[in-house]
Amino acid sequence: MALTKSKLRFPSSLSPFFQHFFKFYSSSTPTSLQEVEAYEADTIEKPQTTAALSPGETEIAEKFHSLIKDHHHKNPDPNSPPPTPNFTFPYLSLDFSKISTAHSISPSLVRHVIDRCGGVRHGIPFLQTLSFFNWATTRLDFAPSPDPYNEMIDLAGKLRHFDLAWHLIDLMKAKNIDVSIETFSILIRRYVRAGLAAEAVHAFNRMEDYGCVPDKIAFSVTISSLCKKRRADEAQTFFDKLKDKFEPDVILYTSLINGWCRARSISEAERVFKEMKMSGIKPNVHTYTIVIDALCRCGQITRAHDVFAEMIDVGCQPNSITFNNLMRVHVKAGRTEKVLQVYNQMKRLGCAADTVTYNFLIESHCRDDNLDEAVKVLNLMVNKGCIPNPSTFNTIFKCIEKLRDVNATHRMYAKMKDLKCMPNTVTYNILMRMFAGAKSTDMVLKLKKEMDENEVEPNVNTYRILITMYCGMGHWNNAYKFFKEMIEEKCLKPSMPLYEMVLGQLRKAEQLKKHEELVEKMVDRGFVTRPL
């Protein structure tokens, strides 16, 4: 289905952060509650506002990142108090200076390093990153730019160091570095994500103190951020208070409806939906899609189809995600026949299926243990030029796992590689679990090595599979090695049964010194309390 061109015009100075935000709600890009969240996580969550680094800068950035990461591994800080704004590691600063001797340090490079440091799920080297930021921005040859500051504010907010975030904004003002709507949008979003809605609104109200006049963009971002985290009450109050100052449009109303839907208050969502139409603002494909999705999720299937019929009647063309929302409820309930009915209706209306559509069809067949039909859908998907994603294959691998067909696993994994589809953590976990069950230790280790080479982050389940496998074989040394890697390098908290399993292996092997070392490491990280 062709995309319609957005009628929204962006100011020439509008950053990609806001271009992504408004394009999302004003174009006909597919959306549902789930996909809104995924999209925002990829765009609004991590706006890329600076130019790409040159190959030389990329190499230098990686050296800085390696230094930071290595220092953090040697000096973990799981329970450190909030840092002082000017915090540095003197010896680390000396190491930074050695790298920078022959190279200038650009704002883009600093932003990139901070972004890399904050990109992991666990064990963010915050003190080391702050030390790097302070070292870089106080250099005499460092060009003033808001980009590194915005990135550091984002990371500070992510870890709830809001006093530090405000200090950075004060520092920007003192150095005459532009404090923009984007800066405050980052802070507002982090407050909302931390569950601090009142503080988010307070940040909006303080914008003018920093020479940043709040406008409709900032108003929309604040509403959207509150709604994204299911703070619909606060978003509605904020909207009602300022709607006379900032004229509501389809973006604002769609955000509010989305917020009420996420808060599982369908009656309020429908009230705002009705108010929107009575105000003369036409709902777009996103508005209808969000309402349909929410109705389906709460079991109001008939009402969802009524809204779908209204959508068709007013000439609003449904997209693939509209159909996916109608399809999802039947997939989860195991109603394969109904899933196929929605898919056939989609084809009749000339709407092209997307990856999610095909994934739902594959999931339906896999629920029925019908691997042959699932593979046929995969082949159809590829033939139609629709690119499979890891979820496509993960569903099929789970089906193969139930059937205990190791050869089929090898064939499907080869197909996945042929299609240039990169496995994710879930993919590797399914495959490793399957091969561990088949007593194929070599394949498990091969997958773990490949996982590391592809820089796919292992999670608790990854290590549980590896450690359980080695404990079952009586290989306490390998179990101990992976357990240490899990808690020291990855900063992952193991489950108590897994911890006790490894301790049991060490006691059985009479490795009492390692037993005590492991207890110490767990206590130091706050994962357990020392036994009396």
CSV table of N, CA, C and O in Angstrom, one decimal, residues 28-128:
chain,number,residue,atom,x,y,z
A,28,SER,N,1.3,7.9,7.1
A,28,SER,CA,0.5,6.7,7.2
A,28,SER,C,1.4,5.5,7.5
A,28,SER,O,1.1,4.4,7.2
A,29,THR,N,2.5,5.7,8.2
A,29,THR,CA,3.3,4.6,8.7
A,29,THR,C,2.5,3.8,9.6
A,29,THR,O,1.8,4.3,10.5
A,30,PRO,N,2.5,2.4,9.5
A,30,PRO,CA,1.7,1.5,10.3
A,30,PRO,C,2.0,1.7,11.8
A,30,PRO,O,3.1,2.0,12.2
A,31,THR,N,0.9,1.6,12.6
A,31,THR,CA,1.1,1.8,14.1
A,31,THR,C,0.1,1.0,14.9
A,31,THR,O,-1.1,0.9,14.5
A,32,SER,N,0.5,0.5,16.0
A,32,SER,CA,-0.4,-0.1,17.0
A,32,SER,C,0.2,0.3,18.3
A,32,SER,O,1.2,0.9,18.4
A,33,LEU,N,-0.5,0.0,19.4
A,33,LEU,CA,0.0,0.3,20.7
A,33,LEU,C,1.4,-0.3,20.9
A,33,LEU,O,2.3,0.4,21.4
A,34,GLN,N,1.6,-1.5,20.4
A,34,GLN,CA,2.9,-2.2,20.6
A,34,GLN,C,3.9,-1.5,19.7
A,34,GLN,O,5.1,-1.2,20.1
A,35,GLU,N,3.5,-1.2,18.4
A,35,GLU,CA,4.5,-0.6,17.5
A,35,GLU,C,4.8,0.8,17.8
A,35,GLU,O,5.9,1.3,17.5
A,36,VAL,N,3.8,1.6,18.4
A,36,VAL,CA,4.1,2.9,18.8
A,36,VAL,C,5.3,2.9,19.8
A,36,VAL,O,6.3,3.6,19.7
A,37,GLU,N,5.2,2.0,20.8
A,37,GLU,CA,6.3,1.9,21.8
A,37,GLU,C,7.6,1.5,21.2
A,37,GLU,O,8.6,2.0,21.5
A,38,ALA,N,7.6,0.5,20.2
A,38,ALA,CA,8.8,0.0,19.6
A,38,ALA,C,9.4,1.2,18.8
A,38,ALA,O,10.6,1.4,18.8
A,39,TYR,N,8.5,1.9,18.1
A,39,TYR,CA,9.0,3.0,17.2
A,39,TYR,C,9.7,4.1,18.1
A,39,TYR,O,10.7,4.6,17.8
A,40,GLU,N,9.0,4.5,19.1
A,40,GLU,CA,9.5,5.5,20.0
A,40,GLU,C,10.8,5.1,20.6
A,40,GLU,O,11.7,5.9,20.8
A,41,ALA,N,10.9,3.8,21.0
A,41,ALA,CA,12.2,3.3,21.6
A,41,ALA,C,13.3,3.5,20.6
A,41,ALA,O,14.4,3.8,21.0
A,42,ASP,N,13.0,3.3,19.3
A,42,ASP,CA,14.1,3.4,18.3
A,42,ASP,C,14.4,4.8,17.8
A,42,ASP,O,15.5,5.1,17.3
A,43,THR,N,13.4,5.7,18.0
A,43,THR,CA,13.6,7.1,17.4
A,43,THR,C,13.7,8.1,18.5
A,43,THR,O,14.7,8.7,18.8
A,44,ILE,N,12.5,8.3,19.2
A,44,ILE,CA,12.5,9.3,20.2
A,44,ILE,C,13.5,9.0,21.4
A,44,ILE,O,14.1,9.8,21.9
A,45,GLU,N,13.6,7.7,21.7
A,45,GLU,CA,14.4,7.3,22.8
A,45,GLU,C,15.9,7.5,22.5
A,45,GLU,O,16.7,7.9,23.4
A,46,LYS,N,16.3,7.4,21.2
A,46,LYS,CA,17.7,7.6,20.9
A,46,LYS,C,17.8,8.5,19.7
A,46,LYS,O,18.1,8.0,18.6
A,47,PRO,N,17.5,9.7,19.7
A,47,PRO,CA,17.6,10.6,18.5
A,47,PRO,C,19.1,10.7,18.1
A,47,PRO,O,20.0,10.9,18.9
A,48,GLN,N,19.2,10.6,16.8
A,48,GLN,CA,20.6,10.7,16.2
A,48,GLN,C,20.7,12.1,15.5
A,48,GLN,O,20.2,12.3,14.4
A,49,THR,N,21.2,13.0,16.3
A,49,THR,CA,21.2,14.4,15.8
A,49,THR,C,22.5,14.9,15.3
A,49,THR,O,22.6,16.1,15.0
A,50,THR,N,23.5,14.1,15.3
A,50,THR,CA,24.8,14.5,14.8
A,50,THR,C,25.3,13.7,13.6
A,50,THR,O,24.8,12.6,13.4
A,51,ALA,N,26.2,14.3,12.9
A,51,ALA,CA,26.7,13.6,11.7
A,51,ALA,C,27.4,12.3,12.1
A,51,ALA,O,28.0,12.1,13.2
A,52,ALA,N,27.5,11.4,11.1
A,52,ALA,CA,28.2,10.1,11.4
A,52,ALA,C,29.7,10.4,11.5
A,52,ALA,O,30.2,11.3,10.9
A,53,LEU,N,30.4,9.5,12.3
A,53,LEU,CA,31.8,9.7,12.5
A,53,LEU,C,32.6,9.2,11.2
A,53,LEU,O,32.1,8.3,10.5
A,54,SER,N,33.7,9.8,11.0
A,54,SER,CA,34.6,9.3,10.0
A,54,SER,C,35.2,8.0,10.5
A,54,SER,O,35.2,7.7,11.7
A,55,PRO,N,35.8,7.2,9.6
A,55,PRO,CA,36.5,6.0,10.0
A,55,PRO,C,37.5,6.2,11.1
A,55,PRO,O,37.6,5.5,12.0
A,56,GLY,N,38.3,7.3,10.9
A,56,GLY,CA,39.3,7.6,11.9
A,56,GLY,C,38.7,7.9,13.3
A,56,GLY,O,39.2,7.5,14.3
A,57,GLU,N,37.6,8.7,13.3
A,57,GLU,CA,37.0,9.1,14.5
A,57,GLU,C,36.3,7.8,15.2
A,57,GLU,O,36.4,7.7,16.4
A,58,THR,N,35.8,7.0,14.4
A,58,THR,CA,35.2,5.7,14.9
A,58,THR,C,36.2,4.9,15.6
A,58,THR,O,35.9,4.3,16.7
A,59,GLU,N,37.4,4.8,15.0
A,59,GLU,CA,38.5,4.0,15.7
A,59,GLU,C,38.9,4.6,17.0
A,59,GLU,O,39.0,3.9,18.0
A,60,ILE,N,39.0,6.0,17.1
A,60,ILE,CA,39.3,6.6,18.3
A,60,ILE,C,38.2,6.5,19.4
A,60,ILE,O,38.5,6.2,20.5
A,61,ALA,N,37.0,6.6,18.9
A,61,ALA,CA,35.8,6.4,19.8
A,61,ALA,C,35.8,5.0,20.4
A,61,ALA,O,35.5,4.9,21.6
A,62,GLU,N,36.2,4.0,19.6
A,62,GLU,CA,36.2,2.7,20.1
A,62,GLU,C,37.3,2.5,21.2
A,62,GLU,O,37.1,1.7,22.1
A,63,LYS,N,38.4,3.2,21.0
A,63,LYS,CA,39.5,3.1,22.0
A,63,LYS,C,39.0,3.7,23.3
A,63,LYS,O,39.3,3.2,24.4
A,64,PHE,N,38.3,4.9,23.3
A,64,PHE,CA,37.8,5.5,24.5
A,64,PHE,C,36.8,4.5,25.1
A,64,PHE,O,36.8,4.4,26.4
A,65,HIS,N,35.9,4.0,24.3
A,65,HIS,CA,34.9,3.1,24.9
A,65,HIS,C,35.5,1.9,25.5
A,65,HIS,O,35.1,1.4,26.6
A,66,SER,N,36.5,1.3,24.9
A,66,SER,CA,37.2,0.1,25.5
A,66,SER,C,37.9,0.5,26.8
A,66,SER,O,37.8,-0.3,27.8
A,67,LEU,N,38.5,1.7,26.9
A,67,LEU,CA,39.1,2.1,28.2
A,67,LEU,C,38.1,2.2,29.3
A,67,LEU,O,38.3,1.8,30.4
A,68,ILE,N,36.9,2.8,28.9
A,68,ILE,CA,35.9,3.0,29.9
A,68,ILE,C,35.3,1.7,30.4
A,68,ILE,O,35.1,1.4,31.6
A,69,LYS,N,35.1,0.8,29.4
A,69,LYS,CA,34.5,-0.5,29.7
A,69,LYS,C,35.5,-1.3,30.6
A,69,LYS,O,35.1,-2.0,31.6
A,70,ASP,N,36.8,-1.3,30.2
A,70,ASP,CA,37.8,-2.1,31.0
A,70,ASP,C,37.9,-1.6,32.4
A,70,ASP,O,38.0,-2.3,33.4
A,71,HIS,N,37.9,-0.2,32.6
A,71,HIS,CA,38.0,0.4,33.9
A,71,HIS,C,36.8,0.0,34.8
A,71,HIS,O,37.0,-0.3,36.0
A,72,HIS,N,35.6,0.0,34.1
A,72,HIS,CA,34.4,-0.4,34.9
A,72,HIS,C,34.4,-1.8,35.3
A,72,HIS,O,34.0,-2.2,36.4
A,73,HIS,N,34.9,-2.7,34.5
A,73,HIS,CA,35.0,-4.2,34.8
A,73,HIS,C,35.9,-4.4,36.0
A,73,HIS,O,35.7,-5.2,36.9
A,74,LYS,N,37.0,-3.6,36.1
A,74,LYS,CA,37.9,-3.7,37.2
A,74,LYS,C,37.5,-2.9,38.4
A,74,LYS,O,37.9,-3.2,39.5
A,75,ASN,N,36.6,-1.9,38.2
A,75,ASN,CA,36.1,-1.1,39.3
A,75,ASN,C,34.6,-1.0,39.3
A,75,ASN,O,34.1,0.1,39.0
A,76,PRO,N,33.9,-2.1,39.5
A,76,PRO,CA,32.4,-2.0,39.4
A,76,PRO,C,31.9,-1.1,40.6
A,76,PRO,O,32.5,-1.0,41.6
A,77,ASP,N,30.8,-0.4,40.3
A,77,ASP,CA,30.2,0.5,41.3
A,77,ASP,C,28.7,0.3,41.5
A,77,ASP,O,27.9,1.2,41.2
A,78,PRO,N,28.3,-0.9,41.9
A,78,PRO,CA,26.9,-1.3,41.9
A,78,PRO,C,26.1,-0.4,42.9
A,78,PRO,O,24.9,-0.1,42.7
A,79,ASN,N,26.7,0.0,44.0
A,79,ASN,CA,25.9,0.7,45.0
A,79,ASN,C,26.5,2.1,45.4
A,79,ASN,O,26.5,2.5,46.5
A,80,SER,N,27.2,2.7,44.3
A,80,SER,CA,27.8,3.9,44.6
A,80,SER,C,26.8,5.0,44.8
A,80,SER,O,25.7,5.0,44.2
A,81,PRO,N,27.1,6.0,45.6
A,81,PRO,CA,26.2,7.2,45.8
A,81,PRO,C,26.2,8.0,44.6
A,81,PRO,O,27.0,7.9,43.7
A,82,PRO,N,25.2,8.9,44.5
A,82,PRO,CA,25.1,9.8,43.3
A,82,PRO,C,26.4,10.6,43.1
A,82,PRO,O,27.0,11.1,44.1
A,83,PRO,N,26.9,10.7,41.9
A,83,PRO,CA,28.2,11.3,41.7
A,83,PRO,C,28.1,12.8,41.8
A,83,PRO,O,27.1,13.4,41.6
A,84,THR,N,29.3,13.4,42.2
A,84,THR,CA,29.4,14.9,42.1
A,84,THR,C,29.5,15.3,40.7
A,84,THR,O,30.0,14.6,39.8
A,85,PRO,N,29.0,16.5,40.3
A,85,PRO,CA,29.0,16.9,38.9
A,85,PRO,C,30.3,16.9,38.2
A,85,PRO,O,30.4,16.6,37.0
A,86,ASN,N,31.4,17.3,38.9
A,86,ASN,CA,32.7,17.4,38.3
A,86,ASN,C,33.6,16.1,38.5
A,86,ASN,O,34.8,16.2,38.4
A,87,PHE,N,32.9,15.0,38.8
A,87,PHE,CA,33.6,13.8,39.1
A,87,PHE,C,34.6,13.4,37.9
A,87,PHE,O,34.2,13.4,36.8
A,88,THR,N,35.8,12.9,38.3
A,88,THR,CA,36.7,12.3,37.3
A,88,THR,C,37.5,11.2,38.0
A,88,THR,O,37.7,11.2,39.2
A,89,PHE,N,38.0,10.3,37.2
A,89,PHE,CA,39.0,9.3,37.6
A,89,PHE,C,40.4,9.9,37.1
A,89,PHE,O,40.6,9.8,35.9
A,90,PRO,N,41.2,10.4,37.9
A,90,PRO,CA,42.5,11.0,37.4
A,90,PRO,C,43.3,10.2,36.5
A,90,PRO,O,43.8,10.6,35.4
A,91,TYR,N,43.5,8.9,36.9
A,91,TYR,CA,44.3,8.0,36.1
A,91,TYR,C,43.6,7.7,34.7
A,91,TYR,O,44.3,7.6,33.7
A,92,LEU,N,42.3,7.6,34.8
A,92,LEU,CA,41.6,7.4,33.5
A,92,LEU,C,41.7,8.6,32.6
A,92,LEU,O,41.8,8.4,31.4
A,93,SER,N,41.7,9.8,33.2
A,93,SER,CA,41.8,11.0,32.4
A,93,SER,C,43.2,11.0,31.7
A,93,SER,O,43.3,11.5,30.6
A,94,LEU,N,44.2,10.5,32.4
A,94,LEU,CA,45.6,10.4,31.8
A,94,LEU,C,45.5,9.5,30.6
A,94,LEU,O,46.1,9.8,29.5
A,95,ASP,N,44.8,8.4,30.7
A,95,ASP,CA,44.7,7.4,29.6
A,95,ASP,C,44.0,8.0,28.4
A,95,ASP,O,44.3,7.8,27.3
A,96,PHE,N,42.9,8.8,28.8
A,96,PHE,CA,42.2,9.5,27.7
A,96,PHE,C,43.1,10.5,26.9
A,96,PHE,O,43.1,10.6,25.7
A,97,SER,N,43.9,11.2,27.7
A,97,SER,CA,44.8,12.2,27.1
A,97,SER,C,45.9,11.5,26.2
A,97,SER,O,46.2,12.1,25.2
A,98,LYS,N,46.3,10.3,26.5
A,98,LYS,CA,47.3,9.6,25.7
A,98,LYS,C,46.6,9.3,24.3
A,98,LYS,O,47.3,9.4,23.3
A,99,ILE,N,45.4,8.9,24.3
A,99,ILE,CA,44.7,8.6,23.0
A,99,ILE,C,44.5,9.9,22.2
A,99,ILE,O,44.6,9.9,21.0
A,100,SER,N,44.2,11.0,22.9
A,100,SER,CA,43.9,12.2,22.1
A,100,SER,C,45.1,13.1,21.7
A,100,SER,O,44.9,14.1,21.1
A,101,THR,N,46.3,12.6,22.0
A,101,THR,CA,47.5,13.4,21.8
A,101,THR,C,47.6,13.9,20.3
A,101,THR,O,47.9,15.1,20.0
A,102,ALA,N,47.3,13.0,19.4
A,102,ALA,CA,47.5,13.3,18.0
A,102,ALA,C,46.1,13.5,17.3
A,102,ALA,O,46.1,13.7,16.0
A,103,HIS,N,45.0,13.6,18.0
A,103,HIS,CA,43.7,13.8,17.4
A,103,HIS,C,42.9,14.8,18.2
A,103,HIS,O,43.0,14.9,19.4
A,104,SER,N,42.1,15.6,17.4
A,104,SER,CA,41.2,16.5,18.0
A,104,SER,C,39.9,15.7,18.4
A,104,SER,O,39.6,14.7,17.8
A,105,ILE,N,39.3,16.2,19.5
A,105,ILE,CA,38.1,15.5,20.0
A,105,ILE,C,36.8,16.3,19.6
A,105,ILE,O,36.6,17.4,20.2
A,106,SER,N,36.0,15.8,18.8
A,106,SER,CA,34.8,16.6,18.3
A,106,SER,C,33.6,16.3,19.2
A,106,SER,O,33.6,15.2,19.8
A,107,PRO,N,32.7,17.2,19.2
A,107,PRO,CA,31.4,16.9,20.0
A,107,PRO,C,30.7,15.6,19.5
A,107,PRO,O,30.2,14.9,20.3
A,108,SER,N,30.8,15.4,18.2
A,108,SER,CA,30.1,14.2,17.7
A,108,SER,C,30.8,12.9,18.2
A,108,SER,O,30.1,11.9,18.6
A,109,LEU,N,32.1,12.9,18.3
A,109,LEU,CA,32.8,11.8,18.9
A,109,LEU,C,32.4,11.6,20.4
A,109,LEU,O,32.2,10.4,20.8
A,110,VAL,N,32.4,12.6,21.1
A,110,VAL,CA,32.1,12.5,22.6
A,110,VAL,C,30.6,12.0,22.7
A,110,VAL,O,30.4,11.1,23.5
A,111,ARG,N,29.7,12.5,21.9
A,111,ARG,CA,28.3,12.1,22.0
A,111,ARG,C,28.2,10.6,21.7
A,111,ARG,O,27.5,9.8,22.3
A,112,HIS,N,29.0,10.2,20.7
A,112,HIS,CA,29.0,8.8,20.2
A,112,HIS,C,29.5,7.8,21.4
A,112,HIS,O,28.9,6.8,21.6
A,113,VAL,N,30.6,8.2,22.0
A,113,VAL,CA,31.1,7.4,23.1
A,113,VAL,C,30.1,7.3,24.3
A,113,VAL,O,29.9,6.2,24.8
A,114,ILE,N,29.5,8.4,24.6
A,114,ILE,CA,28.5,8.4,25.7
A,114,ILE,C,27.3,7.5,25.3
A,114,ILE,O,26.8,6.7,26.1
A,115,ASP,N,26.9,7.6,24.1
A,115,ASP,CA,25.8,6.8,23.6
A,115,ASP,C,26.1,5.3,23.7
A,115,ASP,O,25.3,4.5,24.1
A,116,ARG,N,27.4,4.9,23.3
A,116,ARG,CA,27.8,3.5,23.3
A,116,ARG,C,27.9,3.0,24.8
A,116,ARG,O,27.5,1.9,25.1
A,117,CYS,N,28.3,3.9,25.7
A,117,CYS,CA,28.4,3.5,27.1
A,117,CYS,C,27.0,3.2,27.7
A,117,CYS,O,26.9,2.4,28.6
A,118,GLY,N,26.0,4.0,27.3
A,118,GLY,CA,24.7,3.9,27.8
A,118,GLY,C,23.8,2.9,27.1
A,118,GLY,O,22.7,2.7,27.5
A,119,GLY,N,24.4,2.2,26.1
A,119,GLY,CA,23.6,1.4,25.2
A,119,GLY,C,23.4,0.0,25.7
A,119,GLY,O,22.7,-0.9,25.1
A,120,VAL,N,24.0,-0.4,26.9
A,120,VAL,CA,23.9,-1.8,27.4
A,120,VAL,C,22.7,-1.8,28.4
A,120,VAL,O,22.4,-0.8,29.0
A,121,ARG,N,22.1,-3.0,28.5
A,121,ARG,CA,21.0,-3.1,29.4
A,121,ARG,C,21.4,-3.1,30.9
A,121,ARG,O,20.7,-2.7,31.8
A,122,HIS,N,22.6,-3.7,31.2
A,122,HIS,CA,23.0,-3.9,32.5
A,122,HIS,C,24.5,-3.4,32.7
A,122,HIS,O,25.2,-3.5,31.7
A,123,GLY,N,24.8,-2.9,33.9
A,123,GLY,CA,26.2,-2.6,34.1
A,123,GLY,C,26.7,-1.4,33.3
A,123,GLY,O,27.8,-1.4,32.8
A,124,ILE,N,25.9,-0.3,33.3
A,124,ILE,CA,26.3,0.9,32.6
A,124,ILE,C,27.5,1.6,33.4
A,124,ILE,O,27.4,1.8,34.6
A,125,PRO,N,28.6,1.8,32.7
A,125,PRO,CA,29.8,2.4,33.4
A,125,PRO,C,29.6,3.9,33.6
A,125,PRO,O,30.3,4.7,33.0
A,126,PHE,N,28.7,4.3,34.4
A,126,PHE,CA,28.2,5.7,34.5
A,126,PHE,C,29.4,6.6,35.0
A,126,PHE,O,29.6,7.7,34.5
A,127,LEU,N,30.0,6.2,36.1
A,127,LEU,CA,31.1,7.1,36.7
A,127,LEU,C,32.2,7.3,35.7
A,127,LEU,O,32.7,8.4,35.5
A,128,GLN,N,32.6,6.2,35.0
A,128,GLN,CA,33.6,6.3,34.0
A,128,GLN,C,33.2,7.2,32.8
A,128,GLN,O,34.0,8.0,32.2
